[in-house]
Amino acid sequence: MLLAAALCACGHDTSRHLAVVPPAPVPPPYRVVIPVPAPTSRPVPLPPKAPEELVANISSLGRNFNGRVGIAVRSIDQGWTVSSNGDTRLPQQSVSKLWVAMTVLDYRDSGRLTLDDPVTLTRDDFTLFHQPVAALVKGDGYHTTIGELLRRALTMSDNTCNDRLLRYVGGPAAVRDFIRRKGLGDIRFGPGEKLLQSATAGLEWKPEFAFGDAFTRARARLSPTARIEAFERYVADPPDGAAPAAIAGALAKLKTGQLLSKQSTDYLIGTMESSKTGRQRMHGAVPGGWNFGHKTGTGQDLRGRTAGYNDVGLLMAPDGRSYAVAVMIGDTPRAIPERQALMQAVVTAVVASHRGPGYSVAGGTRPSDATAMSNN
């Protein structure tokens, strides 16, 4: 409009001199297309699968045994686990000495003790039941080392040696802290042998129980009702209870160096291999050429029942592959040979699975016979 006004003001003839307005820009006749690739999904690797025959055998062994039993087998190399009642919390008894030993060695790894540290045992250190070291304690005590106590606790299952080590590292709280820090799962640690065994029997601990047969006589004076009630309380909710699958997982962590230094790992596994207890439990079915390091646990008997009859350990094949195995019988009326047969049947099944179809364990049974062993 201003332009038109200006032209009029200049006296030009607008009919002859029209203003030229440039056309609007025309978009180019092409487009830039950026290809967007179709979304792709990466395949999620499946967890390793356990051998089907081993799964069937372990399930059958646990199902057909008369009693509260839990079984767990973990392949340390492939990562699979086979179990029967593997998540059931069962009494550990002396299996718990493993966690004391690991705590001691963890202290060693952090520089808080050495295996050569001197220790003196006195009569005040006595516990009850199995304590062969008591014979070595004289007037001024038994002068020994942390390493010697550890060896006796693991290979002889000496209760007094174990409880002395427990006090040395700070008591049950220190062991529970180790279990928590290392993420070992559903593993409880009890109050120590004196309090645990007294409560299981229905008694309160007294120092005189550590000598002679004082504990046995005090237990015998209890009424049958009191004994049974205490026994049932312990079996139903053991303060030292643990799930077999958790124990197998902890042993796998030990073997792969996730819990201790290499030096302490080798020391502990080597000491477990030299154990003198439970030779007719799982150890009785280990074939030649295989290595086996383990820890047993046995609870009190009451009218033919046993509150905890266990064996857990590392089963190592000649080719280097290994398995963590836990067999825990929380409560059963079965005779000891039948309990041992169950444990040996588990090892038999693992070895046969390792070797593959067509193999049997020398001097043992084929996997198909494992179930029959548990029913004899």
Short mmCIF file of C-alpha atoms in Angstrom, two decimals:
data_model
loop_
_atom_site.label_atom_id
_atom_site.label_comp_id
_atom_site.label_asym_id
_atom_site.label_seq_id
_atom_site.Cartn_x
_atom_site.Cartn_y
_atom_site.Cartn_z
CA MET A 1 0.00 0.00 0.00
CA LEU A 2 2.83 2.39 0.77
CA LEU A 3 4.41 1.48 -2.55
CA ALA A 4 1.14 2.19 -4.37
CA ALA A 5 0.75 5.50 -2.59
CA ALA A 6 4.27 6.47 -3.50
CA LEU A 7 3.66 5.69 -7.18
CA CYS A 8 0.48 7.73 -7.19
CA ALA A 9 2.26 10.62 -5.54
CA CYS A 10 4.87 10.60 -8.30
CA GLY A 11 2.11 10.88 -10.94
CA HIS A 12 2.88 7.65 -12.73
CA ASP A 13 0.15 5.78 -14.66
CA THR A 14 -0.43 2.64 -12.61
CA SER A 15 -2.21 0.98 -15.45
CA ARG A 16 1.02 0.91 -17.39
CA HIS A 17 3.60 0.45 -14.63
CA LEU A 18 2.59 -2.48 -12.36
CA ALA A 19 4.77 -3.53 -9.35
CA VAL A 20 6.41 -6.96 -9.75
CA VAL A 21 5.94 -9.19 -6.64
CA PRO A 22 8.36 -12.16 -6.52
CA PRO A 23 6.60 -15.52 -6.37
CA ALA A 24 6.63 -17.54 -3.14
CA PRO A 25 9.48 -20.06 -2.99
CA VAL A 26 8.53 -23.48 -4.33
CA PRO A 27 9.73 -26.42 -2.25
CA PRO A 28 12.31 -28.58 -4.01
CA PRO A 29 10.88 -31.63 -5.77
CA TYR A 30 12.81 -34.09 -3.58
CA ARG A 31 12.89 -35.34 0.03
CA VAL A 32 15.67 -36.63 2.26
CA VAL A 33 14.58 -39.89 3.86
CA ILE A 34 16.64 -41.21 6.78
CA PRO A 35 16.07 -44.94 7.11
CA VAL A 36 15.27 -46.12 10.64
CA PRO A 37 16.34 -49.72 11.25
CA ALA A 38 13.69 -52.06 12.57
CA PRO A 39 14.09 -52.78 16.30
CA THR A 40 16.00 -55.94 16.99
CA SER A 41 15.96 -57.96 20.21
CA ARG A 42 19.06 -59.67 21.47
CA PRO A 43 18.45 -63.25 22.49
CA VAL A 44 18.59 -63.73 26.25
CA PRO A 45 20.92 -66.62 27.06
CA LEU A 46 19.10 -69.43 28.77
CA PRO A 47 20.44 -70.64 32.10
CA PRO A 48 22.38 -73.88 31.88
CA LYS A 49 20.15 -76.89 32.11
CA ALA A 50 20.82 -79.68 34.56
CA PRO A 51 20.97 -83.26 33.25
CA GLU A 52 17.46 -84.68 33.22
CA GLU A 53 18.47 -88.07 34.57
CA LEU A 54 20.19 -86.47 37.55
CA VAL A 55 17.13 -84.30 38.22
CA ALA A 56 14.94 -87.42 38.21
CA ASN A 57 17.29 -89.37 40.48
CA ILE A 58 17.73 -86.63 43.08
CA SER A 59 14.00 -85.97 43.15
CA SER A 60 13.25 -89.66 43.65
CA LEU A 61 15.86 -90.08 46.38
CA GLY A 62 14.45 -87.21 48.39
CA ARG A 63 10.83 -88.18 47.84
CA ASN A 64 11.24 -91.82 48.84
CA PHE A 65 13.32 -91.36 51.99
CA ASN A 66 11.35 -91.53 55.22
CA GLY A 67 12.15 -88.31 57.02
CA ARG A 68 12.78 -84.60 56.56
CA VAL A 69 15.57 -84.59 54.01
CA GLY A 70 17.02 -81.94 51.73
CA ILE A 71 19.46 -82.55 48.87
CA ALA A 72 21.25 -80.04 46.66
CA VAL A 73 23.85 -80.55 43.92
CA ARG A 74 25.45 -77.56 42.19
CA SER A 75 27.69 -77.77 39.14
CA ILE A 76 30.52 -75.36 39.86
CA ASP A 77 31.57 -75.23 36.20
CA GLN A 78 28.17 -74.98 34.51
CA GLY A 79 26.19 -73.24 37.24
CA TRP A 80 23.07 -75.42 37.37
CA THR A 81 21.56 -76.72 40.58
CA VAL A 82 19.54 -79.88 41.19
CA SER A 83 17.69 -80.19 44.46
CA SER A 84 15.01 -81.97 46.42
CA ASN A 85 13.65 -79.80 49.24
CA GLY A 86 16.72 -77.68 48.65
CA ASP A 87 15.14 -74.56 50.16
CA THR A 88 14.00 -76.29 53.36
CA ARG A 89 15.85 -75.04 56.44
CA LEU A 90 17.32 -78.04 58.30
CA PRO A 91 19.59 -78.44 61.36
CA GLN A 92 23.28 -78.10 60.50
CA GLN A 93 24.90 -79.32 63.69
CA SER A 94 28.67 -79.54 63.06
CA VAL A 95 28.31 -78.48 59.43
CA SER A 96 28.29 -75.00 60.97
CA LYS A 97 31.98 -75.44 61.81
CA LEU A 98 32.60 -74.53 58.17
CA TRP A 99 31.40 -70.96 58.76
CA VAL A 100 33.59 -70.62 61.83
CA ALA A 101 36.58 -71.83 59.80
CA MET A 102 35.79 -69.39 56.98
CA THR A 103 35.48 -66.52 59.45
CA VAL A 104 38.85 -67.41 60.99
CA LEU A 105 40.48 -67.50 57.55
CA ASP A 106 38.78 -64.23 56.57
CA TYR A 107 40.39 -62.69 59.66
CA ARG A 108 43.67 -64.14 58.50
CA ASP A 109 43.24 -62.64 55.01
CA SER A 110 42.60 -59.20 56.53
CA GLY A 111 45.68 -59.45 58.77
CA ARG A 112 43.81 -59.75 62.05
CA LEU A 113 45.33 -63.10 62.97
CA THR A 114 47.74 -65.77 61.77
CA LEU A 115 47.46 -69.52 62.00
CA ASP A 116 50.56 -69.45 64.19
CA ASP A 117 48.96 -67.28 66.86
CA PRO A 118 49.38 -69.05 70.22
CA VAL A 119 46.34 -70.20 72.17
CA THR A 120 46.03 -71.98 75.50
CA LEU A 121 43.09 -74.29 76.16
CA THR A 122 42.01 -74.84 79.75
CA ARG A 123 39.29 -76.88 81.39
CA ASP A 124 37.11 -73.76 81.32
CA ASP A 125 37.02 -74.12 77.53
CA PHE A 126 35.44 -77.59 77.58
CA THR A 127 32.07 -77.95 75.88
CA LEU A 128 30.37 -81.36 75.59
CA PHE A 129 29.98 -84.42 73.39
CA HIS A 130 32.87 -84.85 70.95
CA GLN A 131 35.97 -83.06 72.26
CA PRO A 132 39.05 -85.31 71.91
CA VAL A 133 41.33 -82.34 72.61
CA ALA A 134 40.20 -82.52 76.26
CA ALA A 135 42.63 -85.41 76.81
CA LEU A 136 45.53 -83.05 76.03
CA VAL A 137 44.55 -80.40 78.59
CA LYS A 138 46.71 -80.80 81.71
CA GLY A 139 47.27 -78.66 84.80
CA ASP A 140 48.48 -75.50 83.03
CA GLY A 141 46.36 -76.10 79.96
CA TYR A 142 47.14 -77.17 76.42
CA HIS A 143 49.40 -74.76 74.54
CA THR A 144 48.61 -74.79 70.85
CA THR A 145 47.94 -72.51 67.86
CA ILE A 146 44.98 -71.20 65.91
CA GLY A 147 45.98 -73.44 63.00
CA GLU A 148 45.97 -76.55 65.16
CA LEU A 149 42.56 -75.73 66.61
CA LEU A 150 41.25 -75.16 63.10
CA ARG A 151 42.60 -78.48 61.86
CA ARG A 152 41.05 -80.36 64.78
CA ALA A 153 37.70 -78.60 64.45
CA LEU A 154 37.44 -79.48 60.75
CA THR A 155 38.99 -82.95 60.54
CA MET A 156 37.90 -84.31 63.93
CA SER A 157 34.81 -82.13 64.45
CA ASP A 158 36.13 -81.20 67.91
CA ASN A 159 33.52 -79.05 69.66
CA THR A 160 35.91 -77.47 72.17
CA CYS A 161 38.36 -76.43 69.45
CA ASN A 162 35.54 -74.97 67.40
CA ASP A 163 34.05 -72.97 70.27
CA ARG A 164 37.50 -71.62 71.24
CA LEU A 165 37.98 -70.40 67.66
CA LEU A 166 34.51 -68.90 67.76
CA ARG A 167 35.35 -66.84 70.84
CA TYR A 168 38.70 -65.82 69.33
CA VAL A 169 37.02 -64.09 66.36
CA GLY A 170 34.32 -62.39 68.43
CA GLY A 171 31.57 -64.95 68.92
CA PRO A 172 28.48 -65.83 66.87
CA ALA A 173 27.98 -62.22 65.74
CA ALA A 174 31.27 -62.32 63.82
CA VAL A 175 30.28 -65.49 61.97
CA ARG A 176 26.82 -64.14 61.18
CA ASP A 177 28.44 -60.99 59.82
CA PHE A 178 30.68 -63.08 57.54
CA ILE A 179 27.66 -65.00 56.22
CA ARG A 180 25.84 -61.73 55.56
CA ARG A 181 28.77 -59.91 53.94
CA LYS A 182 29.51 -62.78 51.60
CA GLY A 183 25.86 -63.18 50.58
CA LEU A 184 25.62 -66.86 51.50
CA GLY A 185 21.84 -66.87 51.68
CA ASP A 186 19.62 -68.89 54.00
CA ILE A 187 22.26 -70.04 56.48
CA ARG A 188 21.78 -69.43 60.18
CA PHE A 189 24.48 -69.65 62.81
CA GLY A 190 23.56 -70.76 66.31
CA PRO A 191 24.79 -69.66 69.75
CA GLY A 192 27.66 -72.18 70.04
CA GLU A 193 27.75 -75.82 71.12
CA LYS A 194 27.02 -75.36 74.81
CA LEU A 195 23.82 -73.35 74.44
CA LEU A 196 22.64 -75.11 71.28
CA GLN A 197 22.92 -78.64 72.64
CA SER A 198 21.49 -77.73 76.03
CA ALA A 199 18.41 -76.14 74.49
CA THR A 200 17.92 -79.07 72.12
CA ALA A 201 17.81 -81.38 75.13
CA GLY A 202 15.51 -79.09 77.14
CA LEU A 203 18.21 -77.92 79.57
CA GLU A 204 19.90 -74.67 80.52
CA TRP A 205 23.67 -74.80 80.26
CA LYS A 206 25.70 -75.32 83.42
CA PRO A 207 29.53 -75.45 83.50
CA GLU A 208 29.54 -78.86 85.16
CA PHE A 209 27.89 -80.34 82.05
CA ALA A 210 31.30 -80.22 80.33
CA PHE A 211 32.76 -82.95 82.54
CA GLY A 212 32.17 -86.67 82.56
CA ASP A 213 28.60 -87.73 81.94
CA ALA A 214 27.00 -84.82 83.84
CA PHE A 215 25.10 -83.62 80.78
CA THR A 216 23.79 -87.07 79.93
CA ARG A 217 22.60 -87.65 83.51
CA ALA A 218 20.87 -84.25 83.68
CA ARG A 219 19.14 -84.93 80.38
CA ALA A 220 17.98 -88.35 81.58
CA ARG A 221 16.31 -86.76 84.61
CA LEU A 222 14.01 -84.70 82.40
CA SER A 223 10.48 -85.93 81.82
CA PRO A 224 9.82 -87.59 78.44
CA THR A 225 7.36 -84.81 77.65
CA ALA A 226 9.98 -82.10 78.25
CA ARG A 227 12.52 -83.95 76.09
CA ILE A 228 10.11 -84.44 73.22
CA GLU A 229 8.88 -80.84 73.31
CA ALA A 230 12.43 -79.49 73.24
CA PHE A 231 13.39 -81.86 70.43
CA GLU A 232 10.37 -80.86 68.36
CA ARG A 233 11.03 -77.15 68.89
CA TYR A 234 14.57 -77.56 67.64
CA VAL A 235 13.65 -79.60 64.57
CA ALA A 236 10.81 -77.27 63.62
CA ASP A 237 12.88 -74.08 63.79
CA PRO A 238 16.59 -74.83 64.30
CA PRO A 239 18.66 -71.79 65.35
CA ASP A 240 21.51 -73.32 63.33
CA GLY A 241 19.25 -74.20 60.39
CA ALA A 242 20.30 -73.83 56.77
CA ALA A 243 18.91 -74.65 53.33
CA PRO A 244 20.91 -77.33 51.46
CA ALA A 245 20.81 -75.21 48.28
CA ALA A 246 22.34 -72.28 50.18
CA ILE A 247 25.12 -74.49 51.53
CA ALA A 248 25.84 -75.88 48.06
CA GLY A 249 25.95 -72.32 46.73
CA ALA A 250 28.35 -71.26 49.50
CA LEU A 251 30.66 -74.18 48.74
CA ALA A 252 30.59 -73.24 45.06
CA LYS A 253 31.62 -69.70 46.00
CA LEU A 254 34.42 -71.11 48.12
CA LYS A 255 35.71 -73.28 45.27
CA THR A 256 35.69 -70.40 42.80
CA GLY A 257 37.59 -68.08 45.14
CA GLN A 258 34.76 -65.69 45.93
CA LEU A 259 34.99 -66.00 49.73
CA LEU A 260 38.66 -66.13 50.69
CA SER A 261 42.12 -65.51 49.30
CA LYS A 262 43.62 -68.25 47.12
CA GLN A 263 45.93 -69.27 49.94
CA SER A 264 43.10 -69.57 52.44
CA THR A 265 40.81 -71.26 49.88
CA ASP A 266 43.40 -73.92 49.12
CA TYR A 267 44.09 -74.40 52.82
CA LEU A 268 40.44 -74.88 53.70
CA ILE A 269 39.60 -77.27 50.85
CA GLY A 270 42.77 -79.28 51.51
CA THR A 271 41.87 -79.56 55.20
CA MET A 272 38.33 -80.66 54.30
CA GLU A 273 39.82 -83.38 52.08
CA SER A 274 41.76 -84.75 55.05
CA SER A 275 38.65 -85.03 57.26
CA LYS A 276 38.48 -88.19 59.36
CA THR A 277 34.74 -88.09 60.05
CA GLY A 278 31.86 -89.68 58.15
CA ARG A 279 33.85 -92.11 56.04
CA GLN A 280 30.68 -94.10 55.27
CA ARG A 281 28.53 -91.11 54.43
CA MET A 282 29.05 -89.48 51.03
CA HIS A 283 32.74 -90.37 51.11
CA GLY A 284 31.88 -94.07 50.91
CA ALA A 285 30.73 -93.74 47.27
CA VAL A 286 33.53 -91.51 45.93
CA PRO A 287 35.31 -93.48 43.19
CA GLY A 288 39.06 -93.72 42.71
CA GLY A 289 40.65 -90.72 41.06
CA TRP A 290 38.07 -88.30 42.45
CA ASN A 291 38.75 -85.90 45.35
CA PHE A 292 36.27 -85.10 48.08
CA GLY A 293 36.47 -82.50 50.83
CA HIS A 294 33.59 -82.39 53.28
CA LYS A 295 32.14 -81.60 56.68
CA THR A 296 29.69 -83.77 58.58
CA GLY A 297 27.15 -82.90 61.24
CA THR A 298 25.24 -85.11 63.68
CA GLY A 299 22.64 -84.10 66.25
CA GLN A 300 21.20 -85.69 69.36
CA ASP A 301 19.12 -88.87 69.30
CA LEU A 302 15.73 -89.29 70.89
CA ARG A 303 13.81 -92.55 70.69
CA GLY A 304 15.44 -93.55 67.43
CA ARG A 305 15.14 -90.11 65.85
CA THR A 306 18.14 -87.91 65.11
CA ALA A 307 17.95 -84.12 64.95
CA GLY A 308 20.37 -83.59 62.08
CA TYR A 309 22.43 -86.16 60.19
CA ASN A 310 24.38 -84.39 57.46
CA ASP A 311 27.25 -84.38 55.02
CA VAL A 312 28.21 -81.50 52.73
CA GLY A 313 31.24 -81.08 50.55
CA LEU A 314 33.07 -80.57 47.26
CA LEU A 315 33.22 -83.49 44.85
CA MET A 316 36.01 -83.04 42.28
CA ALA A 317 36.36 -85.18 39.16
CA PRO A 318 39.67 -86.23 37.57
CA ASP A 319 38.97 -83.97 34.57
CA GLY A 320 38.85 -80.89 36.81
CA ARG A 321 35.11 -80.38 36.91
CA SER A 322 33.56 -80.20 40.37
CA TYR A 323 30.27 -80.23 42.25
CA ALA A 324 29.07 -78.86 45.55
CA VAL A 325 26.87 -81.43 47.27
CA ALA A 326 24.74 -81.14 50.41
CA VAL A 327 22.68 -83.97 51.91
CA MET A 328 20.88 -83.02 55.11
CA ILE A 329 18.56 -85.28 57.08
CA GLY A 330 16.76 -83.04 59.54
CA ASP A 331 14.74 -85.70 61.33
CA THR A 332 14.34 -89.39 60.60
CA PRO A 333 13.67 -92.72 62.27
CA ARG A 334 15.75 -94.50 59.60
CA ALA A 335 18.74 -96.50 60.83
CA ILE A 336 22.23 -95.12 60.29
CA PRO A 337 23.14 -97.55 57.46
CA GLU A 338 20.04 -96.39 55.56
CA ARG A 339 21.02 -92.75 56.02
CA GLN A 340 24.50 -93.50 54.77
CA ALA A 341 23.06 -95.38 51.79
CA LEU A 342 21.04 -92.31 50.83
CA MET A 343 24.13 -90.13 50.93
CA GLN A 344 26.15 -92.59 48.89
CA ALA A 345 23.30 -92.85 46.38
CA VAL A 346 23.46 -89.10 45.80
CA VAL A 347 27.19 -89.27 45.05
CA THR A 348 26.60 -92.29 42.81
CA ALA A 349 24.01 -90.36 40.82
CA VAL A 350 26.29 -87.32 40.44
CA VAL A 351 29.26 -89.39 39.29
CA ALA A 352 27.19 -91.37 36.81
CA SER A 353 25.68 -88.16 35.43
CA HIS A 354 29.14 -86.67 35.08
CA ARG A 355 30.42 -89.66 33.15
CA GLY A 356 27.38 -89.82 30.88
CA PRO A 357 25.13 -92.64 29.65
CA GLY A 358 26.39 -96.19 29.93
CA TYR A 359 28.72 -95.62 32.85
CA SER A 360 28.48 -96.94 36.39
CA VAL A 361 30.45 -96.17 39.50
CA ALA A 362 33.12 -98.75 40.27
CA GLY A 363 32.03 -100.64 43.33
CA GLY A 364 28.77 -98.69 43.42
CA THR A 365 25.54 -98.60 41.47
CA ARG A 366 24.06 -97.30 38.28
CA PRO A 367 21.85 -94.22 38.58
CA SER A 368 18.76 -96.34 38.13
CA ASP A 369 19.71 -98.21 41.31
CA ALA A 370 20.02 -95.05 43.39
CA THR A 371 16.34 -94.91 44.27
CA ALA A 372 16.33 -98.53 45.36
CA MET A 373 19.20 -97.84 47.77
CA SER A 374 17.11 -95.30 49.64
CA ASN A 375 14.35 -97.82 50.23
CA ASN A 376 16.44 -100.65 51.71
#
